[in-house]
Amino acid sequence: QDLVVRVSDDEGYSSTATVRIDIAHVDDPPAVAWISSGLGIEGEPVAVSALLFDADGATFTAVMEWGDGGFPETLAGVAAGTVSFSHVYADNAATGRYLARLTLPSAFWPAVSTAVYVSVSNASPVVVGISPSTGTQYSPFSASLLGTDVPGDPLVWSVLAAPGWVSVSSAGIVS
């Protein structure tokens, strides 16, 4: 850009000149316009989306820390627009929420960072079966009920309906 200046002395003499000013462009920091709070069930993918903005139209890196002590998810070469992240929480937190943090590092500016709560619900246990499932009439019968839960929460069994000769312990032992 040009700057036209005049310099004068105390005797009334002056001169003018045009000087050039060159300003180097510095990358403007990226920004997070909005971020969605995630909602899901333990053991299943939970998605969080964000709308990212960069005035320069540059690409940048986005880092999502999920708040559960796992490895962050890093996306390089991200352009402005909507970006989605996905994570599987092994267990629901005691509060049912994790504080996730999205960070946009910049070589020229302090990192831009925003946080969002991700709500994770407990998954229902699943009855898998019984082992062994066969017996012989008039012989003692003993078997174990089989079930799973993410991430292996203790299971407590109860009977809703059964033949009169069957008993089930809370540990899932059938006799």
mmCIF file of C-alpha atoms in Angstrom:
data_model
loop_
_atom_site.group_PDB
_atom_site.id
_atom_site.type_symbol
_atom_site.label_atom_id
_atom_site.label_comp_id
_atom_site.label_asym_id
_atom_site.label_seq_id
_atom_site.Cartn_x
_atom_site.Cartn_y
_atom_site.Cartn_z
ATOM 1 C CA GLN A 1 0.000 0.000 0.000
ATOM 2 C CA ASP A 2 1.173 3.488 -0.784
ATOM 3 C CA LEU A 3 1.618 6.223 1.788
ATOM 4 C CA VAL A 4 2.127 9.810 0.560
ATOM 5 C CA VAL A 5 3.990 11.989 3.080
ATOM 6 C CA ARG A 6 5.357 15.517 3.358
ATOM 7 C CA VAL A 7 8.245 16.595 5.534
ATOM 8 C CA SER A 8 8.858 20.282 6.440
ATOM 9 C CA ASP A 9 11.573 22.171 8.258
ATOM 10 C CA ASP A 10 11.448 25.360 10.333
ATOM 11 C CA GLU A 11 12.511 27.504 7.320
ATOM 12 C CA GLY A 12 9.458 26.515 5.264
ATOM 13 C CA TYR A 13 11.108 24.062 2.960
ATOM 14 C CA SER A 14 9.367 20.747 2.331
ATOM 15 C CA SER A 15 9.310 17.752 0.116
ATOM 16 C CA THR A 16 6.833 15.005 -0.589
ATOM 17 C CA ALA A 17 7.288 11.392 -1.420
ATOM 18 C CA THR A 18 5.380 8.171 -1.780
ATOM 19 C CA VAL A 19 6.563 5.277 0.321
ATOM 20 C CA ARG A 20 5.398 1.724 0.024
ATOM 21 C CA ILE A 21 4.146 -0.253 3.011
ATOM 22 C CA ASP A 22 4.083 -4.019 2.650
ATOM 23 C CA ILE A 23 2.047 -5.826 5.279
ATOM 24 C CA ALA A 24 2.520 -9.557 5.415
ATOM 25 C CA HIS A 25 -0.721 -11.482 5.708
ATOM 26 C CA VAL A 26 -1.064 -13.474 8.897
ATOM 27 C CA ASP A 27 -3.444 -16.370 9.079
ATOM 28 C CA ASP A 28 -6.636 -15.512 10.952
ATOM 29 C CA PRO A 29 -7.528 -18.045 13.627
ATOM 30 C CA PRO A 30 -10.132 -20.679 12.844
ATOM 31 C CA ALA A 31 -13.353 -20.640 14.867
ATOM 32 C CA VAL A 32 -16.023 -23.041 16.053
ATOM 33 C CA ALA A 33 -19.427 -21.614 15.096
ATOM 34 C CA TRP A 34 -21.336 -24.367 16.954
ATOM 35 C CA ILE A 35 -20.858 -27.860 18.316
ATOM 36 C CA SER A 36 -23.538 -30.487 18.969
ATOM 37 C CA SER A 37 -23.734 -32.343 22.238
ATOM 38 C CA GLY A 38 -23.461 -36.071 21.749
ATOM 39 C CA LEU A 39 -25.981 -38.597 23.009
ATOM 40 C CA GLY A 40 -25.564 -42.365 22.965
ATOM 41 C CA ILE A 41 -25.314 -45.703 24.705
ATOM 42 C CA GLU A 42 -22.153 -47.262 26.122
ATOM 43 C CA GLY A 43 -20.476 -49.652 23.702
ATOM 44 C CA GLU A 44 -21.994 -47.949 20.639
ATOM 45 C CA PRO A 45 -20.636 -45.073 18.516
ATOM 46 C CA VAL A 46 -21.544 -41.578 19.706
ATOM 47 C CA ALA A 47 -21.291 -38.724 17.182
ATOM 48 C CA VAL A 48 -20.466 -35.070 17.768
ATOM 49 C CA SER A 49 -20.633 -32.549 14.918
ATOM 50 C CA ALA A 50 -19.232 -29.042 14.698
ATOM 51 C CA LEU A 51 -19.450 -26.157 12.266
ATOM 52 C CA LEU A 52 -15.953 -24.770 11.744
ATOM 53 C CA PHE A 53 -15.057 -21.424 10.180
ATOM 54 C CA ASP A 54 -11.839 -19.979 8.800
ATOM 55 C CA ALA A 55 -11.833 -16.463 7.337
ATOM 56 C CA ASP A 56 -8.824 -17.281 5.165
ATOM 57 C CA GLY A 57 -10.338 -20.443 3.725
ATOM 58 C CA ALA A 58 -7.313 -22.350 4.922
ATOM 59 C CA THR A 59 -7.326 -25.962 6.020
ATOM 60 C CA PHE A 60 -6.408 -26.801 9.582
ATOM 61 C CA THR A 61 -6.246 -29.608 12.115
ATOM 62 C CA ALA A 62 -9.122 -30.453 14.465
ATOM 63 C CA VAL A 63 -8.514 -32.505 17.618
ATOM 64 C CA MET A 64 -11.365 -34.050 19.634
ATOM 65 C CA GLU A 65 -10.593 -35.219 23.167
ATOM 66 C CA TRP A 66 -13.458 -37.404 24.378
ATOM 67 C CA GLY A 67 -13.007 -36.968 28.148
ATOM 68 C CA ASP A 68 -12.730 -40.663 28.984
ATOM 69 C CA GLY A 69 -8.939 -40.918 29.046
ATOM 70 C CA GLY A 70 -8.754 -42.489 25.584
ATOM 71 C CA PHE A 71 -6.714 -41.284 22.648
ATOM 72 C CA PRO A 72 -7.873 -38.042 21.003
ATOM 73 C CA GLU A 73 -9.226 -38.163 17.460
ATOM 74 C CA THR A 74 -7.227 -35.938 15.097
ATOM 75 C CA LEU A 75 -8.435 -34.842 11.667
ATOM 76 C CA ALA A 76 -5.837 -33.072 9.507
ATOM 77 C CA GLY A 77 -6.557 -31.000 6.407
ATOM 78 C CA VAL A 78 -10.030 -29.993 7.601
ATOM 79 C CA ALA A 79 -11.719 -27.215 5.632
ATOM 80 C CA ALA A 80 -14.342 -24.858 6.994
ATOM 81 C CA GLY A 81 -17.779 -26.419 7.218
ATOM 82 C CA THR A 82 -19.380 -29.236 9.156
ATOM 83 C CA VAL A 83 -17.116 -31.932 10.546
ATOM 84 C CA SER A 84 -18.170 -35.026 12.478
ATOM 85 C CA PHE A 85 -16.347 -37.109 15.051
ATOM 86 C CA SER A 86 -17.314 -40.545 16.365
ATOM 87 C CA HIS A 87 -16.271 -42.371 19.531
ATOM 88 C CA VAL A 88 -17.258 -45.478 21.463
ATOM 89 C CA TYR A 89 -17.444 -45.027 25.228
ATOM 90 C CA ALA A 90 -16.753 -48.333 26.983
ATOM 91 C CA ASP A 91 -18.911 -47.370 29.965
ATOM 92 C CA ASN A 92 -21.310 -44.668 30.993
ATOM 93 C CA ALA A 93 -19.693 -42.296 33.488
ATOM 94 C CA ALA A 94 -20.968 -42.156 37.064
ATOM 95 C CA THR A 95 -22.751 -38.924 36.093
ATOM 96 C CA GLY A 96 -23.764 -40.228 32.663
ATOM 97 C CA ARG A 97 -21.800 -37.379 31.035
ATOM 98 C CA TYR A 98 -18.318 -36.851 29.676
ATOM 99 C CA LEU A 99 -16.781 -33.449 28.961
ATOM 100 C CA ALA A 100 -15.386 -33.601 25.426
ATOM 101 C CA ARG A 101 -13.137 -30.851 24.049
ATOM 102 C CA LEU A 102 -12.635 -29.775 20.426
ATOM 103 C CA THR A 103 -9.371 -27.913 19.768
ATOM 104 C CA LEU A 104 -8.258 -26.146 16.593
ATOM 105 C CA PRO A 105 -4.511 -25.516 16.883
ATOM 106 C CA SER A 106 -2.940 -22.660 14.883
ATOM 107 C CA ALA A 107 0.674 -21.896 14.040
ATOM 108 C CA PHE A 108 0.057 -18.149 14.508
ATOM 109 C CA TRP A 109 -2.607 -17.884 17.215
ATOM 110 C CA PRO A 110 -3.398 -19.557 20.521
ATOM 111 C CA ALA A 111 -5.414 -22.722 19.993
ATOM 112 C CA VAL A 112 -9.166 -22.290 19.702
ATOM 113 C CA SER A 113 -10.924 -24.699 22.033
ATOM 114 C CA THR A 114 -14.514 -25.391 23.029
ATOM 115 C CA ALA A 115 -16.073 -28.042 25.248
ATOM 116 C CA VAL A 116 -19.338 -29.948 25.078
ATOM 117 C CA TYR A 117 -20.986 -32.561 27.269
ATOM 118 C CA VAL A 118 -21.584 -35.994 25.781
ATOM 119 C CA SER A 119 -24.343 -37.990 27.508
ATOM 120 C CA VAL A 120 -23.815 -41.743 27.601
ATOM 121 C CA SER A 121 -26.527 -44.077 28.874
ATOM 122 C CA ASN A 122 -26.126 -47.526 30.340
ATOM 123 C CA ALA A 123 -26.704 -50.387 27.890
ATOM 124 C CA SER A 124 -29.169 -53.097 28.928
ATOM 125 C CA PRO A 125 -27.686 -56.523 29.659
ATOM 126 C CA VAL A 126 -28.506 -59.308 27.211
ATOM 127 C CA VAL A 127 -29.517 -62.907 27.998
ATOM 128 C CA VAL A 128 -27.291 -65.165 25.909
ATOM 129 C CA GLY A 129 -28.588 -68.588 26.992
ATOM 130 C CA ILE A 130 -28.033 -71.421 29.447
ATOM 131 C CA SER A 131 -25.216 -73.950 29.684
ATOM 132 C CA PRO A 132 -25.787 -76.862 29.654
ATOM 133 C CA SER A 133 -29.301 -76.602 28.254
ATOM 134 C CA THR A 134 -30.195 -80.296 28.471
ATOM 135 C CA GLY A 135 -30.667 -82.719 31.363
ATOM 136 C CA THR A 136 -32.042 -86.167 32.182
ATOM 137 C CA GLN A 137 -35.397 -86.752 33.874
ATOM 138 C CA TYR A 138 -35.146 -87.845 37.532
ATOM 139 C CA SER A 139 -31.475 -86.717 37.640
ATOM 140 C CA PRO A 140 -30.119 -83.649 39.383
ATOM 141 C CA PHE A 141 -29.900 -80.672 37.033
ATOM 142 C CA SER A 142 -27.541 -77.723 37.327
ATOM 143 C CA ALA A 143 -26.733 -75.084 34.749
ATOM 144 C CA SER A 144 -25.583 -71.491 34.474
ATOM 145 C CA LEU A 145 -27.478 -68.658 32.839
ATOM 146 C CA LEU A 146 -25.274 -66.733 30.429
ATOM 147 C CA GLY A 147 -25.489 -62.998 29.826
ATOM 148 C CA THR A 148 -23.394 -60.046 28.741
ATOM 149 C CA ASP A 149 -23.270 -56.400 29.568
ATOM 150 C CA VAL A 150 -21.076 -53.572 28.381
ATOM 151 C CA PRO A 151 -18.503 -53.277 29.937
ATOM 152 C CA GLY A 152 -19.198 -56.292 32.110
ATOM 153 C CA ASP A 153 -21.271 -54.795 34.896
ATOM 154 C CA PRO A 154 -22.242 -57.378 37.532
ATOM 155 C CA LEU A 155 -25.383 -59.257 36.490
ATOM 156 C CA VAL A 156 -28.178 -60.176 38.912
ATOM 157 C CA TRP A 157 -30.696 -62.784 37.773
ATOM 158 C CA SER A 158 -34.337 -63.186 38.777
ATOM 159 C CA VAL A 159 -37.115 -65.504 37.627
ATOM 160 C CA LEU A 160 -40.237 -64.167 35.930
ATOM 161 C CA ALA A 161 -41.771 -67.569 35.127
ATOM 162 C CA ALA A 162 -40.487 -71.152 35.525
ATOM 163 C CA PRO A 163 -41.623 -74.749 36.148
ATOM 164 C CA GLY A 164 -42.171 -75.531 39.829
ATOM 165 C CA TRP A 165 -39.054 -77.694 40.149
ATOM 166 C CA VAL A 166 -36.672 -74.947 38.899
ATOM 167 C CA SER A 167 -34.863 -72.519 41.151
ATOM 168 C CA VAL A 168 -32.550 -69.726 40.020
ATOM 169 C CA SER A 169 -30.026 -67.967 42.220
ATOM 170 C CA SER A 170 -29.272 -64.271 41.794
ATOM 171 C CA ALA A 171 -25.885 -65.392 40.390
ATOM 172 C CA GLY A 172 -27.679 -67.237 37.553
ATOM 173 C CA ILE A 173 -27.278 -70.823 38.790
ATOM 174 C CA VAL A 174 -30.253 -72.964 37.711
ATOM 175 C CA SER A 175 -31.081 -76.120 39.684
#
